[in-house]
Coordinates of C-alpha atoms and ligand atoms in Angstrom, one line a residue:
M1482 CA -14.8 -2.7 -16.3
M1483 CA -12.9 -0.9 -18.5
N1484 CA -12.0 3.0 -17.5
R1485 CA -8.4 5.0 -17.7
I1486 CA -6.6 2.5 -14.9
T1487 CA -7.7 -0.6 -16.5
E1488 CA -6.1 1.3 -19.9
L1489 CA -3.1 2.3 -18.3
F1490 CA -1.6 -1.1 -16.8
S1491 CA -3.9 -3.0 -19.4
I1492 CA -5.6 -4.7 -17.1
K1493 CA -9.1 -6.8 -16.0
F1494 CA -10.2 -4.5 -13.0
P1495 CA -9.1 -1.5 -11.5
L1496 CA -7.9 -3.0 -8.2
I1497 CA -4.5 -2.3 -7.4
Q1498 CA -3.0 -4.7 -4.4
A1499 CA -0.4 -2.3 -2.3
G1500 CA 3.5 -3.0 -2.7
M1501 CA 3.7 -3.2 0.9
I1502 CA 7.1 -4.4 3.0
W1503 CA 7.5 -7.9 4.6
C1504 CA 3.9 -8.8 3.1
S1505 CA 3.8 -8.5 -1.0
D1506 CA 6.3 -10.6 -2.4
W1507 CA 6.0 -12.5 -5.6
K1508 CA 3.8 -15.0 -5.3
L1509 CA 1.3 -12.4 -4.2
A1510 CA 1.7 -9.7 -7.5
S1511 CA 1.4 -12.6 -9.3
A1512 CA -1.9 -14.3 -7.2
V1513 CA -3.4 -10.5 -8.3
S1514 CA -2.8 -10.1 -11.5
N1515 CA -3.4 -13.8 -12.6
S1516 CA -6.4 -12.6 -11.5
G1517 CA -7.2 -9.6 -13.3
G1518 CA -6.0 -6.6 -11.2
L1519 CA -2.8 -5.2 -10.8
G1520 CA 0.2 -7.3 -8.0
I1521 CA 2.5 -5.0 -6.9
I1522 CA 6.1 -6.4 -5.0
G1523 CA 7.1 -4.0 -2.1
S1524 CA 10.5 -3.6 -3.2
G1525 CA 11.0 -1.6 0.3
S1526 CA 12.1 -4.5 2.5
M1527 CA 14.2 -6.5 -0.3
Y1528 CA 17.6 -6.3 -1.0
P1529 CA 18.8 -5.9 -4.5
E1530 CA 19.5 -9.2 -5.1
V1531 CA 16.4 -10.4 -3.4
L1532 CA 14.3 -8.2 -5.3
D1533 CA 16.3 -9.2 -9.4
A1534 CA 15.2 -12.8 -8.0
Q1535 CA 11.4 -12.0 -7.3
I1536 CA 11.1 -10.2 -10.3
I1537 CA 12.3 -13.1 -11.9
K1538 CA 9.2 -15.5 -10.2
C1539 CA 7.2 -13.1 -10.7
K1540 CA 7.7 -13.2 -14.5
N1541 CA 7.1 -17.0 -14.1
A1542 CA 4.3 -17.1 -12.7
T1543 CA 2.1 -14.8 -14.5
S1544 CA 2.4 -13.4 -18.6
K1545 CA -0.1 -10.3 -17.5
P1546 CA 1.6 -6.9 -16.1
F1547 CA 2.6 -6.2 -12.6
A1548 CA 4.5 -3.3 -11.1
V1549 CA 6.8 -2.6 -8.4
N1550 CA 6.6 0.0 -5.4
L1551 CA 9.9 2.0 -4.4
P1552 CA 9.9 4.0 -2.3
M1553 CA 12.5 7.2 -3.0
L1554 CA 14.1 6.7 0.8
Y1555 CA 15.1 3.2 0.0
P1556 CA 19.1 2.8 0.5
D1557 CA 20.4 1.5 -3.0
I1558 CA 17.9 3.1 -4.8
D1559 CA 19.8 3.2 -8.0
K1560 CA 20.0 -0.6 -8.2
H1561 CA 16.6 -1.5 -7.4
I1562 CA 15.9 0.6 -10.6
A1563 CA 18.6 -0.5 -12.5
T1564 CA 17.1 -3.7 -12.0
I1565 CA 13.7 -3.1 -12.9
I1566 CA 15.0 -1.7 -16.4
K1567 CA 16.8 -4.8 -16.7
H1568 CA 13.8 -6.8 -16.1
N1569 CA 11.4 -4.8 -18.3
V1570 CA 8.6 -4.5 -14.9
P1571 CA 6.2 -2.2 -16.9
I1572 CA 5.2 -0.3 -14.2
V1573 CA 6.4 0.8 -10.7
F1574 CA 5.0 3.1 -8.2
T1575 CA 7.1 5.3 -6.0
S1576 CA 6.3 6.7 -2.8
A1577 CA 8.1 8.6 0.2
G1578 CA 10.4 11.2 -1.7
N1579 CA 10.2 13.7 -4.3
P1580 CA 8.8 12.7 -7.6
K1581 CA 10.9 14.5 -9.6
T1582 CA 13.9 12.8 -8.6
W1583 CA 13.3 9.2 -11.3
T1584 CA 10.2 9.8 -12.7
K1585 CA 11.9 11.0 -16.0
H1586 CA 14.8 8.3 -15.9
L1587 CA 12.1 5.6 -15.7
K1588 CA 9.3 7.2 -18.3
D1589 CA 12.5 6.9 -20.7
H1590 CA 12.9 3.5 -20.5
G1591 CA 9.3 3.2 -21.3
I1592 CA 7.6 2.4 -17.8
I1593 CA 4.7 3.9 -16.7
V1594 CA 5.0 5.7 -13.3
V1595 CA 2.3 6.4 -10.6
H1596 CA 3.2 8.3 -7.3
V1597 CA 1.5 7.7 -3.4
V1598 CA 0.8 10.8 -2.1
S1599 CA -1.3 11.7 0.9
S1600 CA -2.1 15.5 0.4
L1601 CA -3.1 17.7 -2.6
K1602 CA -0.1 19.6 -2.6
F1603 CA 1.8 16.2 -3.5
A1604 CA -0.8 15.5 -5.8
L1605 CA 0.0 18.5 -8.0
K1606 CA 3.7 18.5 -7.6
A1607 CA 3.6 14.6 -8.9
Q1608 CA 1.3 15.6 -11.2
D1609 CA 3.5 18.2 -13.0
A1610 CA 6.3 15.8 -12.4
G1611 CA 5.3 14.0 -15.3
V1612 CA 3.9 11.1 -13.3
D1613 CA 0.6 8.9 -15.7
A1614 CA -1.4 8.7 -12.5
I1615 CA -1.5 9.6 -9.0
V1616 CA -2.5 7.2 -5.5
A1617 CA -4.0 9.3 -3.2
E1618 CA -3.8 7.3 0.4
G1619 CA -5.9 8.9 3.6
F1620 CA -5.3 8.4 6.9
E1621 CA -7.1 4.7 7.9
A1622 CA -4.1 3.0 5.8
G1623 CA -1.7 0.7 7.5
G1624 CA 2.2 1.8 7.1
H1625 CA 3.7 4.5 6.9
N1626 CA 1.8 7.5 5.9
G1627 CA 1.6 11.5 5.8
R1628 CA 1.5 14.0 8.6
D1629 CA -1.8 15.7 7.8
E1630 CA -4.5 12.9 8.8
T1631 CA -6.7 13.7 6.3
T1632 CA -9.2 11.0 5.5
T1633 CA -9.3 9.6 2.4
L1634 CA -13.5 10.5 2.1
C1635 CA -12.1 14.1 2.1
L1636 CA -9.0 14.0 0.3
L1637 CA -10.4 12.2 -3.1
P1638 CA -12.9 15.0 -4.0
M1639 CA -10.4 17.5 -3.1
I1640 CA -7.4 15.8 -5.3
A1641 CA -9.8 14.4 -8.0
G1642 CA -11.5 17.8 -8.8
A1643 CA -7.8 19.4 -9.3
L1644 CA -6.4 16.6 -10.9
K1645 CA -5.6 15.3 -15.1
I1646 CA -4.5 12.1 -14.7
P1647 CA -6.1 9.0 -13.7
L1648 CA -6.3 9.5 -9.9
I1649 CA -6.1 5.7 -7.7
A1650 CA -8.0 5.4 -4.0
A1651 CA -6.1 4.1 -0.9
G1652 CA -6.8 3.9 2.1
G1653 CA -9.7 2.3 4.2
I1654 CA -10.7 0.3 1.3
G1655 CA -11.3 -3.2 1.4
T1656 CA -14.6 -4.1 0.6
G1657 CA -17.1 -3.6 -2.5
R1658 CA -18.5 -0.9 -1.1
G1659 CA -15.8 0.8 -0.2
M1660 CA -14.8 0.4 -3.7
L1661 CA -17.9 2.3 -4.9
A1662 CA -17.8 4.7 -2.6
A1663 CA -14.5 5.9 -3.5
M1664 CA -15.2 5.7 -7.4
N1665 CA -18.0 8.1 -6.3
L1666 CA -15.5 10.3 -4.9
G1667 CA -14.1 10.9 -7.7
A1668 CA -11.4 7.3 -8.2
D1669 CA -10.7 5.6 -11.2
G1670 CA -9.5 2.6 -9.4
V1671 CA -8.5 1.7 -5.7
Q1672 CA -5.5 0.2 -3.9
I1673 CA -6.2 -2.6 -1.8
G1674 CA -3.3 -2.9 1.2
S1675 CA -4.8 -4.6 5.0
R1676 CA -7.1 -6.9 3.1
F1677 CA -4.1 -8.3 1.0
V1678 CA -1.9 -8.8 4.3
A1679 CA -4.9 -11.6 5.1
S1680 CA -4.2 -13.5 2.3
S1681 CA -2.9 -16.7 1.7
E1682 CA 0.4 -15.7 -0.7
S1683 CA 1.0 -12.8 1.6
S1684 CA 5.0 -13.3 2.4
A1685 CA 3.7 -11.7 6.2
H1686 CA 4.2 -14.6 8.7
E1687 CA 1.3 -16.3 10.0
K1688 CA 0.2 -15.2 13.5
F1689 CA 0.5 -11.7 12.0
K1690 CA -2.1 -12.7 9.5
N1691 CA -3.8 -13.6 12.7
R1692 CA -4.0 -10.7 14.2
V1693 CA -4.8 -8.3 11.3
V1694 CA -8.5 -11.5 10.9
E1695 CA -8.3 -10.4 15.3
A1696 CA -8.3 -6.6 15.3
K1697 CA -11.2 -4.7 15.9
E1698 CA -12.6 -1.0 15.3
G1699 CA -10.0 1.2 17.1
D1700 CA -7.0 -1.4 17.5
T1701 CA -3.9 0.1 15.4
E1702 CA -3.5 4.3 15.6
L1703 CA -0.8 6.8 13.4
T1704 CA 1.6 7.0 15.6
L1705 CA 6.2 8.1 15.6
K1706 CA 4.6 11.4 13.0
E1707 CA 8.4 12.9 14.0
I1708 CA 10.1 10.1 12.6
T1709 CA 8.3 8.7 10.1
P1710 CA 4.5 8.6 10.7
V1711 CA 3.2 5.2 10.7
R1712 CA -0.1 3.5 11.1
L1713 CA 0.7 0.4 13.3
I1714 CA -1.6 -2.3 16.4
K1715 CA -0.8 -1.4 19.5
N1716 CA 0.8 -4.0 20.6
D1717 CA 3.6 -4.0 23.8
F1718 CA 6.2 -2.0 21.3
Y1719 CA 3.3 0.3 20.9
F1720 CA 2.8 0.8 24.5
Q1721 CA 6.5 1.4 25.1
L1722 CA 5.8 4.3 22.5
K1723 CA 3.3 5.9 24.7
E1724 CA 5.4 5.4 27.7
A1725 CA 8.2 7.3 26.2
Y1726 CA 5.6 10.5 24.5
S1727 CA 4.3 11.0 28.3
K1728 CA 7.8 11.2 29.4
G1729 CA 8.7 14.0 27.1
A1730 CA 11.3 11.5 24.5
T1731 CA 13.0 13.7 22.2
T1732 CA 13.6 12.8 18.6
D1733 CA 16.3 11.2 19.3
E1734 CA 15.1 8.5 22.3
L1735 CA 11.9 7.7 20.2
K1736 CA 14.9 6.6 16.9
Q1737 CA 16.6 4.6 19.9
L1738 CA 13.7 2.9 20.8
L1739 CA 12.3 2.1 17.3
G1740 CA 15.9 0.7 16.6
R1741 CA 16.5 -0.9 12.8
G1742 CA 14.5 -3.7 12.0
R1743 CA 11.1 -3.4 13.9
A1744 CA 8.8 -4.2 11.3
K1745 CA 10.6 -7.2 9.9
K1746 CA 10.9 -8.5 13.2
G1747 CA 6.4 -8.2 13.6
M1748 CA 5.4 -8.7 10.2
F1749 CA 7.8 -11.3 8.6
E1750 CA 9.3 -12.7 12.1
G1751 CA 5.7 -13.1 13.4
D1752 CA 6.9 -11.3 17.0
M1753 CA 3.5 -10.2 17.9
E1754 CA 4.9 -8.2 21.2
D1755 CA 8.0 -6.5 20.3
G1756 CA 7.7 -6.0 16.4
E1757 CA 6.2 -2.7 14.1
L1758 CA 2.7 -4.4 13.0
E1759 CA 1.8 -1.9 10.2
I1760 CA -2.0 -2.2 9.2
G1761 CA -4.9 -0.3 8.2
Q1762 CA -7.8 0.7 10.0
I1763 CA -9.9 -1.4 7.6
S1764 CA -8.6 -4.8 9.7
G1765 CA -11.6 -4.1 12.2
L1766 CA -13.4 -5.8 9.4
I1767 CA -11.1 -8.4 7.7
E1768 CA -12.7 -11.9 8.5
K1769 CA -10.6 -14.7 7.7
V1770 CA -7.1 -15.4 5.7
Q1771 CA -8.1 -16.2 1.6
P1772 CA -6.2 -16.9 -1.2
A1773 CA -5.8 -13.6 -3.5
A1774 CA -8.0 -14.5 -6.3
E1775 CA -11.0 -15.4 -4.1
I1776 CA -10.6 -11.8 -2.2
I1777 CA -11.1 -9.7 -5.3
E1778 CA -13.7 -11.6 -7.2
E1779 CA -15.9 -10.7 -3.2
I1780 CA -14.8 -7.6 -4.0
L1781 CA -15.9 -7.4 -7.1
S1782 CA -19.2 -8.7 -7.0
E1783 CA -20.4 -6.4 -4.1
Y1784 CA -19.6 -3.5 -6.1
S1785 CA -21.4 -4.5 -9.0
K1786 CA -23.9 -5.5 -6.6
A1787 CA -23.8 -2.3 -4.4
L1788 CA -23.9 0.0 -7.9
E1789 CA -27.2 -2.0 -9.2
E1790 CA -28.7 -0.9 -5.4
Q1791 CA -26.9 2.2 -5.9
K1792 CA -28.7 2.6 -9.2
T1793 CA -32.4 1.7 -8.4
K1794 CA -32.2 3.2 -5.2
K1795 CA -35.4 5.6 -4.1
F1796 CA -32.6 8.1 -2.0
K1797 CA -34.8 9.4 0.8
F1798 CA -33.2 13.7 1.7
Ligands
LIG2169 P1 14.9 -0.2 9.1 O1 16.0 0.6 8.7 O2 14.0 -0.3 10.5 O3 15.2 -1.6 8.9 C1 15.9 -1.7 7.1 C2 14.8 -3.2 7.0 O4 15.4 -3.1 5.3 C3 15.7 -4.2 7.6 O5 14.7 -5.0 7.8 C4 16.6 -5.0 6.3 O6 16.3 -6.3 6.3 C5 16.2 -4.5 4.8 N1 16.5 -3.9 3.7 C6 16.2 -4.7 2.9 N2 17.5 -3.5 1.7 C7 18.3 -2.8 2.8 C8 19.1 -2.4 2.5 N3 19.7 -2.1 1.2 N4 20.1 -2.1 3.1 C9 19.8 -1.6 4.1 N5 18.3 -2.7 5.2 C10 17.7 -2.9 4.1 O7 13.6 -0.3 7.8 P2 12.1 -0.2 8.4 O8 12.1 -1.3 8.3 O9 11.6 0.4 9.1 O10 11.8 0.1 6.7 C11 11.8 -0.8 5.8 C12 11.9 -0.6 4.5 O11 10.7 0.4 4.3 C13 12.8 1.2 4.0 O12 14.6 1.0 3.4 C14 11.9 1.3 3.0 O13 12.1 1.2 1.9 C15 10.7 1.8 3.5 N6 10.0 2.6 3.8 C16 8.9 2.9 3.0 C17 8.1 4.1 3.0 C18 7.1 4.7 2.8 O14 6.6 3.3 1.8 N7 6.5 5.5 2.8 C19 8.2 5.2 5.0 C20 9.5 4.0 5.7 C21 10.3 2.8 5.2 P3 17.4 -7.3 7.5 O15 16.5 -7.0 8.7 O16 17.2 -8.7 6.5 O17 18.9 -7.0 7.1

């Protein structure tokens, strides 16, 4: 399955695991890379010394390329960047910030840079900043997302038609059919998050993994747009937010209610009521916790089958 994305990253399949805070440490990243995809360490929830140790562990667990996701609003970003360069990490996915700030520095050190966007405007900005590829993340995605609520179905063709560099689709993809749909809309590869949260290797708390498996259609919502928009599961914390909104809460009051470390409390420590449970809409289709290798195998096998059906299908209009 060779294309611009597999060539860019030197991987076997254009299937990339999202770098998710509290869920994707070296175990998941190396398992995905060892299975022929691209594994990503989510560094946003890691203190600098933690990321350093994680990269060493990942290198010991795989000889294949892997990446680090770097949210640009991370408070000690310069330390993370120094660590990434020190360990010759080959690929960095940047998000939540201006791609102009760090792209040149990373590329001067021979690092492949991919930037995550949720709109056409920012995709073009990232291309101008010199990144090697774009992740276009639609409204369906879990965790932090764009304000405009553009769905993956609309975002992909808009960006694909305007972009020269490779395009990776994200948001709402968790199956082989979903992967094929994204490729049909112009993507060169897919990035999958939620499905890997429910993997055996994910560092998420078991209670959160099980909650993701239980989730049904309609169980998540994109909220907190006044602070940083985030898609999360509707639990007690969500209903507290809803009540605050109904009483006309100010941004400061919402910030106070959110507090600090809620994502850790929910996804890592397993507080299903008061924690922030970030997951995508595709959670409604996730049926069990599986090893990452099995997830990849299932997705690729369904993709091939669907592609074959598509080739032979007699479309009725
Ligand atoms: P909070 O401000 O609520 O809490 C910060 C959390 O990050 C704490 O749990 C803390 O761990 C951990 N942490 C890791 N390294 C550091 C550090 N150097 N300084 C301070 N805290 C650190 O943030 P969230 O939990 O909502 O978000 C966590 C991270 O997620 C952000 O720092 C950011 O990097 C990333 N993020 C990414 C976004 C994106 O990609 N679009 C958007 C928003 C956030 P401990 O509790 O052990 O102290």
